[in-house]
GROMACS .gro file of C-alpha atoms in nm:
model
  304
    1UNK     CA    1  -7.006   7.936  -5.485
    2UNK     CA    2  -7.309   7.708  -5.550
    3UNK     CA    3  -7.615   7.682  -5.352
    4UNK     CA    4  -7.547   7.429  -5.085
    5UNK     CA    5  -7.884   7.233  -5.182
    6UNK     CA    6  -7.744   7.204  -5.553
    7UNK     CA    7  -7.392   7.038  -5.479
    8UNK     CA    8  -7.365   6.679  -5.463
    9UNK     CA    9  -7.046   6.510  -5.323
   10UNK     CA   10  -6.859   6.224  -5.499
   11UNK     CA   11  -6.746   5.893  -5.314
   12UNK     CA   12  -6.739   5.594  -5.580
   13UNK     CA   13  -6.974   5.293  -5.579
   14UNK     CA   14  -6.679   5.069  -5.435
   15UNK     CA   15  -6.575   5.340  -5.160
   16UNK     CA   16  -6.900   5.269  -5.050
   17UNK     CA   17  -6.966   4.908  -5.028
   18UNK     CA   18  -6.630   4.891  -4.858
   19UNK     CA   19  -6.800   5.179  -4.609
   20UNK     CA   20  -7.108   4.996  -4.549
   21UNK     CA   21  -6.906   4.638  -4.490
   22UNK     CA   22  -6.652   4.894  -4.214
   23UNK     CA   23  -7.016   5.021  -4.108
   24UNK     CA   24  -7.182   4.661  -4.000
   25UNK     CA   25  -6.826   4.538  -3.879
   26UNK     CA   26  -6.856   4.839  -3.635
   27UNK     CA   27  -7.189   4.728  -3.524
   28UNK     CA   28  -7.054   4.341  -3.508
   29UNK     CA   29  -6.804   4.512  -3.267
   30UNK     CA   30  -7.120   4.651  -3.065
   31UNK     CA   31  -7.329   4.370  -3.037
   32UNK     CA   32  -6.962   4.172  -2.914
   33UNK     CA   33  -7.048   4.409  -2.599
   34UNK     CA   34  -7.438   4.291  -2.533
   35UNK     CA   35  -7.554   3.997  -2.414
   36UNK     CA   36  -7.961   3.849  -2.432
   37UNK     CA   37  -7.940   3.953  -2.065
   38UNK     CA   38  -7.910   4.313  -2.166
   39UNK     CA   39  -8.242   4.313  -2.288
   40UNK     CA   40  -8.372   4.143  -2.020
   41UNK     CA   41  -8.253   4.448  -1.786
   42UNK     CA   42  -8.468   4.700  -1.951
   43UNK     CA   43  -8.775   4.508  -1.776
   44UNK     CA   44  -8.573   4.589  -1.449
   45UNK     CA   45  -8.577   4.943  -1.506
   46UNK     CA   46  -8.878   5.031  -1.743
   47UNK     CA   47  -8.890   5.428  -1.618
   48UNK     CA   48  -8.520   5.476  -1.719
   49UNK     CA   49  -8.495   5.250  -2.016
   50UNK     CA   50  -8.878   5.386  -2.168
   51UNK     CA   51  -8.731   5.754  -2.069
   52UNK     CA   52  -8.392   5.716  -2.282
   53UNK     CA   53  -8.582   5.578  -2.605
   54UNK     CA   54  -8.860   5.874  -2.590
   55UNK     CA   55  -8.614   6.117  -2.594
   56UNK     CA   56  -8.413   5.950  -2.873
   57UNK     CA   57  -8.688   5.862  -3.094
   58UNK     CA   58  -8.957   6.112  -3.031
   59UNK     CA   59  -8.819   6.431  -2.854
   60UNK     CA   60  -8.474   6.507  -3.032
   61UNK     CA   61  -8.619   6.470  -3.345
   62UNK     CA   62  -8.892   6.706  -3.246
   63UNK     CA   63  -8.612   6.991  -3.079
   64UNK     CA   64  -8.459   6.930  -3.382
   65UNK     CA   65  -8.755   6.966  -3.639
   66UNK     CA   66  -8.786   7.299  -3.417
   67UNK     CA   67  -8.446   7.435  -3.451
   68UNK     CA   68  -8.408   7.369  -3.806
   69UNK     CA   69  -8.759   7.634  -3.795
   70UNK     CA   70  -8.531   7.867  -3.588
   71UNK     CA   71  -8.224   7.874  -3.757
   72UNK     CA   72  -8.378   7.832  -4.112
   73UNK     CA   73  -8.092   7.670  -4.277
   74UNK     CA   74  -8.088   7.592  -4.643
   75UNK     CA   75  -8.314   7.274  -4.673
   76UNK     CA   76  -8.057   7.027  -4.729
   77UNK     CA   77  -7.912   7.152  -4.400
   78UNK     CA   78  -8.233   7.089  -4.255
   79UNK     CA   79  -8.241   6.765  -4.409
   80UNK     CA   80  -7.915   6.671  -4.279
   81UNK     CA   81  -7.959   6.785  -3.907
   82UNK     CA   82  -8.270   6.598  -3.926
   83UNK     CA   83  -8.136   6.254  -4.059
   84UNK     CA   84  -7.909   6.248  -3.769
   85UNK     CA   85  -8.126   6.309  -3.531
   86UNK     CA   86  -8.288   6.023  -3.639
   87UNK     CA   87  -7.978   5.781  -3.588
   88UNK     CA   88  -7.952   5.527  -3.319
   89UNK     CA   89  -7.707   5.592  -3.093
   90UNK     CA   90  -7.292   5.620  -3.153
   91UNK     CA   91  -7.053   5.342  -3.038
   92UNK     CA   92  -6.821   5.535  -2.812
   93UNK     CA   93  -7.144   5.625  -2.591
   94UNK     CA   94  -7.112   5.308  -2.318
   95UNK     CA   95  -6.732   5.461  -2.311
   96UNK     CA   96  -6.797   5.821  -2.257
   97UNK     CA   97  -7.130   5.719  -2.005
   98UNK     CA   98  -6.864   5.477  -1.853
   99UNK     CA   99  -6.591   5.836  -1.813
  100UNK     CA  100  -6.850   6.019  -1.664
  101UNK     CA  101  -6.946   5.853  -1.373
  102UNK     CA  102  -7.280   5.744  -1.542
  103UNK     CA  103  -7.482   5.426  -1.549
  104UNK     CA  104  -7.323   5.196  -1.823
  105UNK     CA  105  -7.586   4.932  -1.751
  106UNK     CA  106  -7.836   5.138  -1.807
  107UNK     CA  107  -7.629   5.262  -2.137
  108UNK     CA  108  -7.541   4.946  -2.310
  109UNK     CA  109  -7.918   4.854  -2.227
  110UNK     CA  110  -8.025   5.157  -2.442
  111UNK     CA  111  -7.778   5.119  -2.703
  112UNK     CA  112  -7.862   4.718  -2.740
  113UNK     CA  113  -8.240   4.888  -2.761
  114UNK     CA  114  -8.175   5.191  -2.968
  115UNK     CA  115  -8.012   5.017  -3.232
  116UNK     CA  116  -8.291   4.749  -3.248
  117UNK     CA  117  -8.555   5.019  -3.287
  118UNK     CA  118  -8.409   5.229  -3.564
  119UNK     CA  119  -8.438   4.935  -3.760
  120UNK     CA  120  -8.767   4.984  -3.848
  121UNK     CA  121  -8.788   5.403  -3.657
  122UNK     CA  122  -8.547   5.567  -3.836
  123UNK     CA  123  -8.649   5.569  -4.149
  124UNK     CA  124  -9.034   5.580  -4.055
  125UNK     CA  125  -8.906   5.923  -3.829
  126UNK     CA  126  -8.711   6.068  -4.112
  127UNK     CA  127  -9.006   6.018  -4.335
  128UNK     CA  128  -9.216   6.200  -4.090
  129UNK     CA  129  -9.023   6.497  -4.003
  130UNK     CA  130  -8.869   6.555  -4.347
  131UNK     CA  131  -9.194   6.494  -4.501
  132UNK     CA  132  -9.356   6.807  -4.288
  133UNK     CA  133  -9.083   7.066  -4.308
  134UNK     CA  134  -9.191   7.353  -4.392
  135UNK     CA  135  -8.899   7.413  -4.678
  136UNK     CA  136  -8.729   7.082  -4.708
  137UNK     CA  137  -9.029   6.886  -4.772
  138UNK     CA  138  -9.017   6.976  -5.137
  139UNK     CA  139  -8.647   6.882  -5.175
  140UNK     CA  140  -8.715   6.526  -5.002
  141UNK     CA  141  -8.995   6.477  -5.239
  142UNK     CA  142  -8.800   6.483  -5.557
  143UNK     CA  143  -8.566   6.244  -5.377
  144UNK     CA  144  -8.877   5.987  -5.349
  145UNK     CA  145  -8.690   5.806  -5.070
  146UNK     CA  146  -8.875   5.463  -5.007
  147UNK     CA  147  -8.898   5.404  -4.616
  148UNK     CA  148  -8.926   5.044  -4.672
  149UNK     CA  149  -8.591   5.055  -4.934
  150UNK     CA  150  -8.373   5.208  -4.652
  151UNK     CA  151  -8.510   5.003  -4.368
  152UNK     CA  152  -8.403   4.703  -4.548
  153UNK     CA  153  -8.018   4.921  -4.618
  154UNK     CA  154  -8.018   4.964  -4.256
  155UNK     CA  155  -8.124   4.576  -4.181
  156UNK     CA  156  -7.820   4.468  -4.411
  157UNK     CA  157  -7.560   4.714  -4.245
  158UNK     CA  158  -7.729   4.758  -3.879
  159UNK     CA  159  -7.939   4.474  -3.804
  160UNK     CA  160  -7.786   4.143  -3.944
  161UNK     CA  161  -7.425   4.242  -3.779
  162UNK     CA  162  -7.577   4.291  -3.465
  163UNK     CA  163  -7.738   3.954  -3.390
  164UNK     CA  164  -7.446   3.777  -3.516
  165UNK     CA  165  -7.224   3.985  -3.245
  166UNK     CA  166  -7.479   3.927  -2.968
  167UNK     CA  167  -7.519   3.559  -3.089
  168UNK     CA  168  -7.110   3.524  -3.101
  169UNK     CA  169  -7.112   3.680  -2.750
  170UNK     CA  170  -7.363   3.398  -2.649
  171UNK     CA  171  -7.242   3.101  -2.779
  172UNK     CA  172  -6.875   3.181  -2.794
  173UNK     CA  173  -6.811   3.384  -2.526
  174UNK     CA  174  -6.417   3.345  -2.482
  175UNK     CA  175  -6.391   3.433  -2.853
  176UNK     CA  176  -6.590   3.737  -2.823
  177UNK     CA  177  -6.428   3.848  -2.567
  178UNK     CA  178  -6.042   3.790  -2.717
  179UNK     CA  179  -6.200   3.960  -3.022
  180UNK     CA  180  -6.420   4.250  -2.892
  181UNK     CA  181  -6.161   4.497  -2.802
  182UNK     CA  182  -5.942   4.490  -3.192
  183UNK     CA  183  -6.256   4.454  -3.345
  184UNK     CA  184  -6.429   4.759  -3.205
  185UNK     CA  185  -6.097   4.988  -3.199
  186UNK     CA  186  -5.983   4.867  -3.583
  187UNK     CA  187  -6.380   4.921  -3.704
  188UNK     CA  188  -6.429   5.285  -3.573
  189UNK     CA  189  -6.014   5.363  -3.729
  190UNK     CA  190  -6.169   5.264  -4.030
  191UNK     CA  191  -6.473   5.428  -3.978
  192UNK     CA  192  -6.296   5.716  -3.888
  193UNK     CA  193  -6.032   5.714  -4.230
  194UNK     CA  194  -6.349   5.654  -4.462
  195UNK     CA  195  -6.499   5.996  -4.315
  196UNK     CA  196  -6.195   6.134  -4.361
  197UNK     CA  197  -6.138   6.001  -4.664
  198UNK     CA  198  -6.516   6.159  -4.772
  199UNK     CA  199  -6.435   6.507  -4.641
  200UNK     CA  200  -6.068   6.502  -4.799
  201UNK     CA  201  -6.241   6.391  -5.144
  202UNK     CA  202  -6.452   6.615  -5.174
  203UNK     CA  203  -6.239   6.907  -4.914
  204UNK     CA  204  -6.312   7.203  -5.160
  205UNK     CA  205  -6.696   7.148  -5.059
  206UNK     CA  206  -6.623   7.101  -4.675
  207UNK     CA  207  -6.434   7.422  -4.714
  208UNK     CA  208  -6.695   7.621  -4.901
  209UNK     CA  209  -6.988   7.517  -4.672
  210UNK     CA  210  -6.871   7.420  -4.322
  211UNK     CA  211  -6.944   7.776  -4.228
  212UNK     CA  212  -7.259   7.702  -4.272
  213UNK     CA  213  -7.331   7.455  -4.034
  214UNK     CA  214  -7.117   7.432  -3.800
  215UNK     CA  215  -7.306   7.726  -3.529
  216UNK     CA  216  -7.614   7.439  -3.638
  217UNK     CA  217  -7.361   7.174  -3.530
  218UNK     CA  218  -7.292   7.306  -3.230
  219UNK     CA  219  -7.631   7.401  -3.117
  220UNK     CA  220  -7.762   7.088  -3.239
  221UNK     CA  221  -7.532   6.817  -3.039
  222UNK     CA  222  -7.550   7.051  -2.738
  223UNK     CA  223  -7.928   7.071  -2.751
  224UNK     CA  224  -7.921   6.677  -2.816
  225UNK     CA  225  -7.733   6.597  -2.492
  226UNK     CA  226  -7.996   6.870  -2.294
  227UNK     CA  227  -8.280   6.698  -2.424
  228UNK     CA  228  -8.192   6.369  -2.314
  229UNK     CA  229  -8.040   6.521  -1.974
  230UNK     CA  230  -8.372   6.708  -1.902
  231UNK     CA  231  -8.602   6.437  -2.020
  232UNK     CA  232  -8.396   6.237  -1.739
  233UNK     CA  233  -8.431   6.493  -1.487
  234UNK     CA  234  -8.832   6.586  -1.578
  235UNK     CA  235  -8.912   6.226  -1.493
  236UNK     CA  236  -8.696   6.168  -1.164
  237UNK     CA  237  -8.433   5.977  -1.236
  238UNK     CA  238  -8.100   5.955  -1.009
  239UNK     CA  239  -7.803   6.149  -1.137
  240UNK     CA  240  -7.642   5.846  -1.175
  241UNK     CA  241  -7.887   5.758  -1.499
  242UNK     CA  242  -7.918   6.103  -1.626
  243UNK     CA  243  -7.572   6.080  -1.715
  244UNK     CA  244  -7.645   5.788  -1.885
  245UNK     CA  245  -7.941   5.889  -2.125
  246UNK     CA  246  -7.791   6.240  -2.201
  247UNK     CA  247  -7.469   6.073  -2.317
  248UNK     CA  248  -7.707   5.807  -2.499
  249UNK     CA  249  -7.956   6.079  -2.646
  250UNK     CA  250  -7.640   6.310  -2.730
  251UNK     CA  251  -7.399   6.107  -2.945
  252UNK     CA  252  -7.533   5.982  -3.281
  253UNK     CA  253  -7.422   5.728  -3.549
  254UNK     CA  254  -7.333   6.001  -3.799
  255UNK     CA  255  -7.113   5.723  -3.973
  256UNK     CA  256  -7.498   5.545  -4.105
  257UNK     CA  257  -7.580   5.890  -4.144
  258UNK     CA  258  -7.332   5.949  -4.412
  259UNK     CA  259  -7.344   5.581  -4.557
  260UNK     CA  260  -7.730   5.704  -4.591
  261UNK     CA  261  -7.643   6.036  -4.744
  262UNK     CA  262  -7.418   5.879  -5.045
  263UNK     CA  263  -7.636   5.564  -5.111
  264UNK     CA  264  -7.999   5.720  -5.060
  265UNK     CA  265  -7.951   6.144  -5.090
  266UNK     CA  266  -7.665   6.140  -5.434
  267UNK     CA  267  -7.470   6.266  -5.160
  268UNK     CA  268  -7.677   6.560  -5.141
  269UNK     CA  269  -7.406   6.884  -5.007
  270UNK     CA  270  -7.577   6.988  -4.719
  271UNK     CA  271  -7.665   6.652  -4.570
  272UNK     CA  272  -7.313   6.571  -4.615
  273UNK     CA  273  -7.155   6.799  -4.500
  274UNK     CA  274  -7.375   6.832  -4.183
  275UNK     CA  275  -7.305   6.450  -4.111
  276UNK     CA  276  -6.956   6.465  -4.183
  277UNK     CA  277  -6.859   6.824  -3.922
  278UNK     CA  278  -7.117   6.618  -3.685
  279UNK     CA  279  -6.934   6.309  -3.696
  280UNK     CA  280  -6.636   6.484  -3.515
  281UNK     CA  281  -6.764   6.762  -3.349
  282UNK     CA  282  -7.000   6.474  -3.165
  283UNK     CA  283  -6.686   6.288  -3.019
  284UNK     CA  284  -6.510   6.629  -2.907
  285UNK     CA  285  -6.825   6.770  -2.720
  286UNK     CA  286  -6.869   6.414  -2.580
  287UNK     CA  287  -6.518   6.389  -2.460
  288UNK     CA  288  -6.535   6.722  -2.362
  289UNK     CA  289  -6.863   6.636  -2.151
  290UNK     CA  290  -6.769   6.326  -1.988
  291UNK     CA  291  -6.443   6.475  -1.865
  292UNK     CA  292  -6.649   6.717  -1.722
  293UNK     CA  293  -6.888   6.473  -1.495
  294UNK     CA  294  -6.585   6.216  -1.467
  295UNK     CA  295  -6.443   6.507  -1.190
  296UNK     CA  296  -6.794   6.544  -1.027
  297UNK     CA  297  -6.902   6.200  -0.871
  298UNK     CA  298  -7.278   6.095  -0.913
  299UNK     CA  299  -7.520   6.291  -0.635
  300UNK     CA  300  -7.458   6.110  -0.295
  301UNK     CA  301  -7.760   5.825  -0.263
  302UNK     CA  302  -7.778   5.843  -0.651
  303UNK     CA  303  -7.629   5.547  -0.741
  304UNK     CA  304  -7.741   5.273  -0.833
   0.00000   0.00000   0.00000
């Protein structure tokens, strides 16, 4: 079996613009969901809103820079974990906040935010945190990834989708709302089959290597929702909005993750693979959380 850190997984050139036109219909399908007045909230609730994007954008990154040092994967592994990490967050989050009892508001607010952000964050963060690693610096330096070459990737797939949708959503409201339901279940199905379609292409890899990150999977996602729960709790807020922010911090877009990986990394095998097991894993432990908090209603007086 090869090193991980020398494998490189295949998906073809026209897979892949197909994946990154799937990947901004899914965030067209988000931004069908927010409205200007969404943005406007967050100066209604600064603590909670300033509290959710800290822990996205500075503290899981750090916990994970940290347990990548603990665990001492291979350095593509460490690469991987720390690209998504660095993600804005998933689209099912405002669902699963919405399951558990938690503060949607305060959820859509952050993911309307979040997604703004990593614009111009996420690759500045990767840069940073990849940059200093101890092990995987040296593999991200042969890469030579220009910041400023996947912030404009991420503008294309991330940014231009999303102020159509919130611009359909405020000047045709009736059609965004006929259109916001198909559109967000058929984008993340076809999300969905293209990561399926990655991981069944190149299965003999997925096979070979998922052993390998899966226990950093696990601990990853599980430390991603406790960071964002604690952060919560460390500054006060109600149960109602802790729910909230750990489902926001927890759940990342592992779908721009992997478009990232194959257009940026040569599909590098560790990345990949650690984007691809996230991807699902994410939704189950999500699901699995939500459920959870959906049976235990909000502290009384905690609601907002």
């Amino acid at each position: 079996m090869m090193p991980v850190d020398e494998v490189r997984l295949h998906f073809n050139p026209a897979s892949l613009m197909v994946l990154n036109a799937v990947l901004g219909f899914l965030m067209f399908g988000i931004a069908l969901d927010t409205r200007v007045a969404d943005f406007k909230r967050v100066l209604r609730m600064p603590v909670a809103m300033g509290v959710g994007v800290a822990a996205q954008f500075i503290m899981l990154p750090a916990v994970t820079y940290c347990l990548t040092l603990l665990l001492q994967p291979a350095p593509s592994i460490a690469l991987g974990m720390i690209l998504v990490a660095c993600c804005p967050p998933g689209n099912i989050s405002n669902i699963l906040t919405h399951r558990a009892k938690g503060n949607v508001a305060l959820s859509v607010s952050m993911t309307a935010l979040s997604n703004a952000l990593s614009i111009v964050l996420m690759p500045l963060n990767f840069a940073f945190w990849a940059g200093m690693h101890p092990t995987a610096s040296a593999l991200f330096k042969t890469i030579a990834l220009n910041p400023t070459e996947m912030a404009g990737h991420i503008v294309i797939i991330i940014g231009l989708p999303f102020v159509m949708g919130v611009a359909c959503a405020e000047r045709l409201p009736k059609l965004a709302e006929k259109i916001r339901k198909p559109a967000r279940i058929l984008s993340f199905l076809c999300l969905v089959a293209f990561i399926l379609g990655a991981v069944a292409g190149n299965w003999r890899y997925f096979l070979d290597y998922v052993g390998l990150v899966l226990l950093a999977v696990a601990l990853h996602d599980a430390l991603a929702f406790l960071t964002g729960y604690l952060c919560a709790r460390a500054c006060r807020l109600s149960d109602y909005d802790r729910r909230a922010v750990s489902i926001e911090v927890g759940i990342r877009n592992a779908g721009l993750g992997l478009v990232l990986i194959f257009s940026f990394f040569d599909g590098l095998g560790g990345m990949a693979v650690v984007a691809g097991v996230w991807g699902f894993w994410d939704i189950i432990a999500g699901m699995a959380l939500a459920g959870w908090w959906g049976r235990r209603p909000p502290a009384q007086g905690e609601v907002a």
